[in-house]
Amino acid sequence: MTDNIPLQPVRHKKRHDNKHKNGCCPWSRCCGMGEFRPRTVWLGHPEKREQRYPRNVINNQKYNFFTFLPGVLFNQFKYFFNLYFLLLACSQFVMELRLGALYTYWVPLGFVLIITIIREAVEEMRCFLRDKEVNSQIYSKLSTRGTVKVKSSGIQVGDLIIIEKNQRVPADMIFLRTSERNGSCFLRTDQLDGETDWKLRLPVACTQRLPTAGDLLQIRSFVYAEEPNIDIHNFIGTFTREDGDPPVNESLSIENTLWASTVIASGTVIGVVIYTGKELRSVMNTSNPKHKVGLFDLEVNCLTKILFGALVVVSLVMVALQHFAGRWYLQIFRFLLLFSNIVPISLRVNLDMGKMVFSWMIRRDSKIPGTVVRASTIPEQLGRISYLLTDKTGTLTQNEMVFRRLHLGTVAYGMDSMDEVQSHVFSAYTQPAHDLPTSRAPPTTKVRKTISSRVHEAVKAIALVHNVTPVYESNGVTDQAEAEQHYEDACRVYQASSPDEVSLVQWTESVGLTLVGRDQSSMQLRTPSGQILNFTILQIFPFTYESKRMGIIVRDESTGEITFYMKGADVVMAGIVQYNDWLEEECGNMAREGLRVLVVSKKSLTEEQYQDFEARYVQAKLSVHDRSLKVATVIESLEMEMELLCLTGVEDQLQADVRPTLEILRNAGIKVWMLTGDKLETATCTAKNAHLVTRNQDIHVFKPVTTRGEAHLELNAFRRKHDCALVISGDSLEVCLKFYEYEFMELACQCPAVVCCRCAPTQKAQIVRLLQERTGKLTCAVGDGGNDVSMIQEADCGVGVEGKEGKQASLAADFSVTQFKHLGRLLMVHGRNSYKRSAALSQFVIHRSLCISTMQAVFSSVFYFASVPLYQGFLIIGYSTLYTMFPVFSLVLDKDVKSEVAMLYPELYKDLLKGRPLSFKTFLIWVLISIYQGSIIMYGALLLFESEFVHIVAISFTSLILTELSNGCP
């Protein structure tokens, strides 16, 4: 049985991503940085630092002023194709080897180099200007002299930086103070983790309580921070104030951090800098840009090696036929130069010009407006993509959640029946006091609830069980404080760490129950009649990946009732709520419609029950050993026999035409992998909704694994599945790659689709690299956020989508599109045409040069195998660049099928994945045709025009031109 075959751990190759462990660059020790270590940072005293830290400079350039020219030339001449022409041109400085004017060799080579240098210089200058803009942003710094202005590049570890609303965080910092009344702030982290939902951050409690911001410089305090690393979701540190009595110590976690490249979404904050420059989380999660060379160019480079081998053989044969007489070694070099057109320098010129035309066609295509080509050297790569790796948030989806369905078990409300829900809520708060809904009646009486009361209870629960905060912003007419005091709807926006929760609160507002106020200890709801309901927040249990649920305990100030509300995934809530016969079935029905399903429940508590729980909960939180386990155990004591209120269905709207685009890619033989930093349930739901996983395919959710044994069992379980899509988390993926890299990649590559959730930016790049190493196939990465840059730069083709998350991914990509749906035409039409045309063009140019070399060989054999030139330099240049320009560019503009046909039948793309347009078979056919035509032309000219021998050059080249015109322009 194959299921019982033991999995063998693989021996890892040296990875390219270990730079983050011991420094960002191999010269870190020389720069005084050394290895990364934990640090103690004194507030407002950068001079007290224990070690040297890197400057806070962002640098995305490939070269600097001194390495630009050597670097560009090295990248050009490290390939045989270009090095051959350089050596050929240099040989003409030796008088005994010169066969013509120097310009016949140096002009074409110089033209190619100048174009390359100009292109690289323009790209580097654009990158330099973008970096300069970021490094020159002005910030306010607290110092003993007051508030001073400082550039981003001048910020040091230990500085106290003031950051305004909508301002980018310039360095990794610890959050100390905020101007917000609720004592917290929200961050937009889209450029860091790719999620457009806002993240809640809390300041250090000790510093938040200080009367003024200036007191931060008066206290004696420091932050102990862990060593810099790439983990953007975790942080370990402590805050210590020494001048207190007794000294104050607070633990610091991810909730107290402000990572660089995030944006402050609310209020004004003050933070102390702990990491700068190359030690920033965002920088360590971004790979260095690399010089991409297309597979097509590598194949042409391989063909030129074969042609060079043929050149050496022909030269040796010619000298051998002379019986190695005289200075035969010099004759070999002369024949090498004489037949040098076997490897045509015009091939490089024509291919570069063709690529420029292909890039121009992509930019000018009216059906994919706004498309930008930033790497004009690899357009033919688009025609051979085997694996497409795409981000989810903002790429496949719009990240705009819309409430679609409320299900109460016996009745369901969709978008077309929300007015009924609104009427039920309205009646619940406008009927006489003696006829209140049962939810506000004493819990001792058990009566059958009406539909109206059940709807009211469900809506009320949804309006309370969340982490959403309403924020009031000035609209230019109303003062902000006044707007908050009167709860003005026009000035209110909702902030939350999840767009799902915002959509639920917005829905409760639309049906009449509005969240109008919230801080860390209270919440206010407004009824349809305008009455304000006040609730005290007693406890909050936030959502975690392990628990898959969140809960809240509130006290109704008007009645004194204490209620425990909870919502979560159906897989965990099914064992918490009271027995029912409809939960599983309805959850499955809603999930098949592509909806995110949440189960909402409640439990009424007496004062004695809550006080008992609170005592046990506080004691568990003070435990030193097994704190998380003890806290979870206490919470679980409440999570029993809860009353099931309703199911909610929320839809994450897809980008336009995502489903047909994915279907086109699938029919073209391209496997699509979705890599996202989002939750497992969200990623799985989106994969179903976008039809990344077809309806007749099963989904295997890889269980969380932490050890080699667990990974072994899960891989064996996955091996039993056939034609099954895989869903795996980033943590489990890391364990599998550590112990069973080869086996996991082998199984994953057989899947029709793969979804990786909770992926860090470096993990995305690692997956791309593993696919390239294990399969040898071309990969294309698509994303729209700063967290996708590493993946985009690592892939053979990087495509950036300009969206809500800014242009960072778009600027770092090889190709930039405005919508995901444009990817279909970019690959099926432009990628296919670019590859087929480049393949035809390269073989045509080789054929043209081989004809000339064959004619030269025949001509030399007539003169007893002497190295006599058949042509002058200007003639071959004119021939290569003028006479045959039209047939060459007829190939550049050639079209075998219309673009509509290519989109209608994506199966035509499959043929390109095998590399058939340019292969050893087609190359050999063109070589035989070249030898045949060159021989016939030369021998025919000598036989038919023997009396006109003095004009034999003009006659033979005229015949050659006519032959090439007929070949190139059928």
Coordinates of C-alpha atoms in Angstrom, one line a residue, residues 454-841:
R454 CA -36.4 36.3 17.4
V455 CA -35.4 38.7 14.7
H456 CA -35.0 41.5 17.3
E457 CA -32.8 39.2 19.5
A458 CA -30.6 38.2 16.5
V459 CA -30.1 41.8 15.3
K460 CA -29.3 43.0 18.9
A461 CA -26.7 40.2 19.3
I462 CA -25.1 41.1 16.0
A463 CA -25.0 44.8 17.0
L464 CA -23.2 43.9 20.2
V465 CA -20.8 41.0 19.6
H466 CA -17.9 42.7 17.7
N467 CA -14.8 44.9 18.0
V468 CA -16.1 47.8 15.9
T469 CA -15.5 51.3 17.0
P470 CA -17.5 54.2 15.6
V471 CA -15.4 57.3 14.9
Y472 CA -16.7 60.8 14.2
E473 CA -14.8 63.0 11.7
S474 CA -15.4 66.6 11.0
N475 CA -17.1 67.1 7.6
G476 CA -16.0 70.7 7.3
V477 CA -19.3 72.2 8.7
T478 CA -19.8 70.4 12.0
D479 CA -17.1 70.4 14.7
Q480 CA -15.8 66.9 15.4
A481 CA -16.5 67.0 19.1
E482 CA -20.0 68.3 18.4
A483 CA -20.6 65.5 15.9
E484 CA -19.5 62.9 18.4
Q485 CA -21.8 64.4 21.1
H486 CA -24.8 64.3 18.9
Y487 CA -23.9 61.0 17.1
E488 CA -24.3 62.6 13.7
D489 CA -24.6 59.9 11.1
A490 CA -23.0 61.9 8.3
C491 CA -19.7 62.2 10.3
R492 CA -19.5 58.6 11.5
V493 CA -17.2 55.9 10.1
Y494 CA -16.7 52.4 11.5
Q495 CA -13.2 51.2 12.3
A496 CA -12.4 47.5 13.0
S497 CA -9.7 44.9 12.5
S498 CA -12.0 42.9 10.2
P499 CA -14.2 44.0 7.3
D500 CA -16.7 41.2 8.1
E501 CA -17.5 42.9 11.4
V502 CA -17.9 46.3 9.8
S503 CA -20.4 44.8 7.3
L504 CA -22.4 43.3 10.1
V505 CA -22.6 46.5 12.0
Q506 CA -23.5 48.5 8.9
W507 CA -26.3 46.0 8.3
T508 CA -27.7 46.4 11.8
E509 CA -27.7 50.2 11.2
S510 CA -29.6 49.7 7.9
V511 CA -32.3 47.8 9.7
G512 CA -32.7 50.3 12.6
L513 CA -30.2 49.4 15.4
T514 CA -27.2 51.7 15.1
L515 CA -23.9 51.5 16.9
V516 CA -23.2 55.1 17.9
G517 CA -20.6 55.0 20.6
R518 CA -17.9 52.7 22.1
D519 CA -14.9 52.8 24.3
Q520 CA -13.0 50.2 26.2
S521 CA -15.7 49.8 28.9
S522 CA -19.0 50.8 27.3
M523 CA -21.1 50.7 24.1
Q524 CA -24.1 52.7 22.9
L525 CA -26.8 51.6 20.5
R526 CA -29.6 53.8 19.0
T527 CA -33.0 52.4 18.4
P528 CA -35.3 53.3 15.4
S529 CA -37.2 55.7 17.8
G530 CA -33.9 57.6 18.7
Q531 CA -33.6 56.1 22.1
I532 CA -30.0 55.4 23.3
L533 CA -29.3 52.0 24.8
N534 CA -26.3 51.8 27.1
F535 CA -24.3 48.7 27.7
T536 CA -21.3 48.1 29.9
I537 CA -18.6 45.9 28.5
L538 CA -17.6 43.4 31.2
Q539 CA -15.3 41.1 29.3
I540 CA -14.2 40.6 25.6
F541 CA -12.8 37.4 24.2
P542 CA -11.2 38.3 20.9
F543 CA -11.1 36.1 17.8
T544 CA -8.0 33.8 17.4
Y545 CA -7.0 31.4 14.7
E546 CA -7.1 28.6 17.2
S547 CA -10.5 29.3 18.8
K548 CA -12.3 30.4 15.6
R549 CA -14.8 32.4 17.7
M550 CA -15.1 35.6 19.7
G551 CA -17.3 36.6 22.6
I552 CA -18.4 39.5 24.7
I553 CA -20.1 39.8 28.1
V554 CA -22.2 43.0 28.5
R555 CA -24.6 44.4 31.1
D556 CA -27.7 46.3 29.9
E557 CA -27.8 49.5 32.0
S558 CA -31.6 49.8 31.7
T559 CA -32.4 46.3 33.1
G560 CA -29.2 45.2 34.7
E561 CA -29.2 41.9 32.7
I562 CA -25.9 40.3 32.0
T563 CA -25.6 38.5 28.7
F564 CA -22.8 36.5 27.1
Y565 CA -22.9 36.8 23.3
M566 CA -20.7 34.7 21.0
K567 CA -20.2 34.2 17.3
G568 CA -17.9 32.0 15.4
A569 CA -17.3 29.3 12.7
D570 CA -19.9 26.5 12.5
V571 CA -17.2 23.8 13.1
V572 CA -16.7 25.0 16.7
M573 CA -20.1 26.5 17.4
A574 CA -21.9 23.3 16.7
G575 CA -20.6 21.8 19.9
I576 CA -21.3 24.9 22.0
V577 CA -25.0 25.7 21.1
Q578 CA -28.0 23.7 22.2
Y579 CA -29.0 20.7 20.0
N580 CA -30.8 21.6 16.8
D581 CA -31.5 19.8 13.5
W582 CA -30.8 22.6 11.0
L583 CA -27.4 24.2 11.8
E584 CA -25.2 21.9 9.8
E585 CA -27.5 21.7 6.7
E586 CA -28.0 25.4 6.4
C587 CA -24.3 26.2 7.0
G588 CA -23.5 23.9 4.1
N589 CA -26.1 25.5 1.9
M590 CA -24.8 29.0 2.5
A591 CA -21.2 28.0 2.1
R592 CA -21.9 26.5 -1.3
E593 CA -23.3 29.9 -2.3
G594 CA -19.8 31.4 -1.5
L595 CA -20.9 33.1 1.7
R596 CA -18.9 33.5 4.9
V597 CA -21.1 31.9 7.6
L598 CA -21.0 32.9 11.3
V599 CA -23.1 31.3 14.0
V600 CA -24.5 33.7 16.6
S601 CA -25.5 32.6 20.1
K602 CA -26.2 34.0 23.6
K603 CA -26.4 33.0 27.2
S604 CA -28.0 34.9 30.1
L605 CA -26.0 35.1 33.3
T606 CA -27.1 35.9 36.8
E607 CA -24.9 38.3 38.9
E608 CA -23.7 35.3 41.0
Q609 CA -22.7 33.3 37.9
Y610 CA -20.7 36.2 36.5
Q611 CA -18.9 37.1 39.7
D612 CA -17.8 33.5 40.1
F613 CA -16.6 33.4 36.5
E614 CA -14.8 36.8 36.9
A615 CA -12.9 35.5 40.0
R616 CA -11.7 32.4 38.2
Y617 CA -10.9 34.3 35.1
V618 CA -8.7 36.9 36.9
Q619 CA -6.9 34.2 38.8
A620 CA -6.2 32.3 35.5
K621 CA -4.8 35.5 33.9
L622 CA -2.3 35.9 36.8
S623 CA -0.9 32.4 36.4
V624 CA 2.7 32.2 35.5
H625 CA 2.6 28.6 34.2
D626 CA 0.2 27.5 31.4
R627 CA -1.6 30.8 31.5
S628 CA -3.2 30.4 28.0
L629 CA -4.5 26.9 28.8
K630 CA -6.0 28.0 32.2
V631 CA -7.7 31.0 30.7
A632 CA -9.1 28.9 27.8
T633 CA -10.4 26.4 30.4
V634 CA -12.3 29.1 32.4
I635 CA -13.8 30.6 29.2
E636 CA -15.0 27.2 28.1
S637 CA -16.9 26.7 31.3
L638 CA -19.3 29.4 30.0
E639 CA -19.5 28.0 26.5
M640 CA -22.0 25.4 27.2
E641 CA -25.7 25.0 26.2
M642 CA -25.8 28.4 24.5
E643 CA -29.0 29.5 22.8
L644 CA -28.6 29.5 19.0
L645 CA -29.9 32.8 17.6
C646 CA -29.1 32.9 13.9
L647 CA -26.7 32.4 11.1
T648 CA -25.2 35.3 9.1
G649 CA -24.0 35.1 5.5
V650 CA -21.5 37.8 4.3
E651 CA -20.1 37.9 0.8
D652 CA -16.7 39.2 -0.1
Q653 CA -17.4 40.7 -3.6
L654 CA -15.1 39.5 -6.3
Q655 CA -13.3 41.7 -8.8
A656 CA -15.0 42.0 -12.1
D657 CA -14.9 38.8 -14.3
V658 CA -12.7 36.9 -11.9
R659 CA -14.5 33.6 -12.5
P660 CA -14.3 33.6 -16.3
T661 CA -10.7 34.7 -16.1
L662 CA -9.8 31.8 -13.8
E663 CA -11.7 29.4 -16.1
I664 CA -9.7 30.6 -19.1
L665 CA -6.4 30.1 -17.2
R666 CA -7.5 26.6 -16.1
N667 CA -8.4 25.6 -19.7
A668 CA -5.1 27.0 -20.9
G669 CA -3.3 24.4 -18.7
I670 CA -2.2 27.0 -16.1
K671 CA -2.4 25.9 -12.4
V672 CA -3.5 28.6 -10.1
W673 CA -2.3 28.9 -6.5
M674 CA -3.8 31.4 -4.1
L675 CA -1.4 32.8 -1.5
T676 CA -3.0 35.0 1.2
G677 CA -2.3 36.3 4.6
D678 CA -6.0 36.0 5.5
K679 CA -7.7 33.4 7.7
L680 CA -8.2 29.8 6.6
E681 CA -12.0 30.0 6.5
T682 CA -12.0 33.2 4.5
A683 CA -9.5 31.9 2.0
T684 CA -11.4 28.7 1.5
C685 CA -14.7 30.5 1.0
T686 CA -13.1 32.9 -1.5
A687 CA -11.6 29.9 -3.4
K688 CA -15.1 28.4 -3.7
N689 CA -16.8 31.7 -4.6
A690 CA -14.2 32.5 -7.3
H691 CA -14.5 29.0 -8.7
L692 CA -10.8 28.5 -8.2
V693 CA -12.0 25.1 -6.8
T694 CA -14.7 23.7 -9.1
R695 CA -18.0 22.4 -7.8
N696 CA -17.1 18.7 -8.5
Q697 CA -13.7 18.9 -6.7
D698 CA -13.1 18.0 -3.1
I699 CA -11.1 20.2 -0.8
H700 CA -8.6 18.8 1.6
V701 CA -7.9 21.1 4.6
F702 CA -4.5 20.3 5.9
K703 CA -4.7 20.0 9.7
P704 CA -2.4 22.2 11.8
V705 CA 0.9 20.4 12.4
T706 CA 3.8 21.4 14.6
T707 CA 6.0 18.3 14.6
R708 CA 7.5 15.9 12.1
G709 CA 5.3 13.1 13.1
E710 CA 2.1 15.1 12.7
A711 CA 3.3 16.3 9.3
H712 CA 4.0 12.6 8.3
L713 CA 0.5 11.5 9.2
E714 CA -1.2 14.4 7.4
L715 CA 0.9 13.9 4.2
N716 CA -0.1 10.3 4.2
A717 CA -3.8 11.2 4.6
F718 CA -3.5 13.8 1.8
R719 CA -1.8 11.2 -0.5
R720 CA -4.9 9.1 -0.4
K721 CA -6.9 11.9 -2.1
H722 CA -7.2 12.2 -5.8
D723 CA -8.1 15.3 -7.9
C724 CA -8.4 17.3 -4.7
A725 CA -7.7 20.9 -4.0
L726 CA -5.4 21.6 -1.0
V727 CA -5.9 24.3 1.7
I728 CA -3.0 24.7 4.1
S729 CA -1.9 27.4 6.6
G730 CA 1.5 29.1 6.6
D731 CA 2.6 27.5 9.9
S732 CA 1.8 23.9 8.7
L733 CA 3.5 24.7 5.4
E734 CA 6.7 25.7 7.2
V735 CA 6.8 22.4 9.1
C736 CA 6.2 20.3 6.0
L737 CA 8.9 22.2 4.0
K738 CA 11.3 21.7 6.9
F739 CA 11.0 17.9 7.1
Y740 CA 9.4 16.7 3.9
E741 CA 10.0 19.4 1.2
Y742 CA 10.3 17.0 -1.8
E743 CA 7.3 14.9 -0.8
F744 CA 5.1 17.9 -0.1
M745 CA 5.9 19.7 -3.3
E746 CA 5.4 16.5 -5.3
L747 CA 1.9 16.1 -3.9
A748 CA 1.0 19.8 -4.1
C749 CA 2.1 20.1 -7.8
Q750 CA -0.4 17.3 -8.6
C751 CA -3.3 19.3 -7.2
P752 CA -5.6 21.2 -9.5
A753 CA -5.5 24.2 -7.1
V754 CA -3.7 25.1 -3.9
V755 CA -4.7 27.7 -1.3
C756 CA -2.1 28.8 1.2
C757 CA -3.5 31.0 4.0
R758 CA -1.7 33.0 6.8
C759 CA 1.3 33.3 4.5
A760 CA 4.0 35.8 5.4
P761 CA 5.6 37.8 2.5
T762 CA 8.8 35.8 2.6
Q763 CA 6.8 32.6 2.6
K764 CA 5.1 33.6 -0.6
A765 CA 8.5 34.2 -2.3
Q766 CA 9.7 30.9 -0.9
I767 CA 6.8 29.0 -2.5
V768 CA 7.5 30.6 -5.8
R769 CA 11.2 29.7 -5.6
L770 CA 10.4 26.1 -4.7
L771 CA 8.0 25.7 -7.6
Q772 CA 10.8 27.0 -9.9
E773 CA 13.3 24.5 -8.5
R774 CA 11.1 21.5 -8.3
T775 CA 9.2 21.8 -11.5
G776 CA 11.5 23.8 -13.8
K777 CA 8.4 25.6 -15.1
L778 CA 7.7 29.3 -15.5
T779 CA 5.8 31.0 -12.7
C780 CA 3.8 34.2 -12.7
A781 CA 3.0 36.1 -9.5
V782 CA 0.0 38.5 -9.2
G783 CA -0.6 40.9 -6.3
D784 CA -1.6 44.4 -5.4
G785 CA 0.0 45.1 -2.0
G786 CA 3.4 45.8 -0.5
N787 CA 3.4 42.3 1.0
D788 CA 3.3 40.8 -2.5
V789 CA 6.5 42.6 -3.7
S790 CA 8.8 39.7 -2.7
M791 CA 6.6 37.2 -4.5
I792 CA 6.4 39.4 -7.6
Q793 CA 10.1 39.9 -7.8
E794 CA 10.9 36.3 -7.2
A795 CA 8.6 35.0 -10.0
D796 CA 9.7 34.7 -13.6
C797 CA 6.9 37.2 -14.5
G798 CA 5.6 39.6 -11.9
V799 CA 2.2 41.3 -12.5
G800 CA 1.1 44.1 -10.2
V801 CA -2.6 45.2 -9.9
E802 CA -3.2 48.8 -9.1
G803 CA -5.9 48.8 -6.4
K804 CA -6.8 50.1 -3.0
E805 CA -3.6 49.0 -1.5
G806 CA -1.5 51.5 -3.4
K807 CA 1.0 51.2 -6.2
Q808 CA 3.9 49.5 -4.4
A809 CA 3.3 46.1 -6.0
S810 CA 2.6 47.7 -9.3
L811 CA 5.8 49.7 -9.3
A812 CA 7.9 46.6 -8.4
A813 CA 6.3 44.4 -11.0
D814 CA 7.4 43.6 -14.6
F815 CA 3.9 44.3 -15.9
S816 CA 1.1 46.4 -14.3
V817 CA -2.6 46.0 -15.0
T818 CA -5.6 47.8 -13.5
Q819 CA -7.8 44.7 -13.1
F820 CA -7.3 41.0 -12.6
K821 CA -9.5 40.2 -15.6
H822 CA -6.9 41.8 -17.9
L823 CA -4.5 39.0 -17.1
G824 CA -6.4 36.6 -19.4
R825 CA -5.8 38.8 -22.5
L826 CA -2.3 39.6 -21.4
L827 CA -1.3 35.9 -21.4
M828 CA -3.6 34.4 -24.0
V829 CA -3.1 37.1 -26.6
H830 CA 0.0 39.1 -26.0
G831 CA 2.0 36.4 -24.3
R832 CA 1.2 33.9 -26.9
N833 CA 1.9 36.3 -29.8
S834 CA 5.2 37.5 -28.3
Y835 CA 6.6 34.0 -27.8
K836 CA 5.5 32.6 -31.2
R837 CA 6.8 35.7 -33.0
S838 CA 10.1 35.8 -31.1
A839 CA 10.6 32.1 -31.9
A840 CA 9.9 32.6 -35.6
L841 CA 12.0 35.8 -35.7

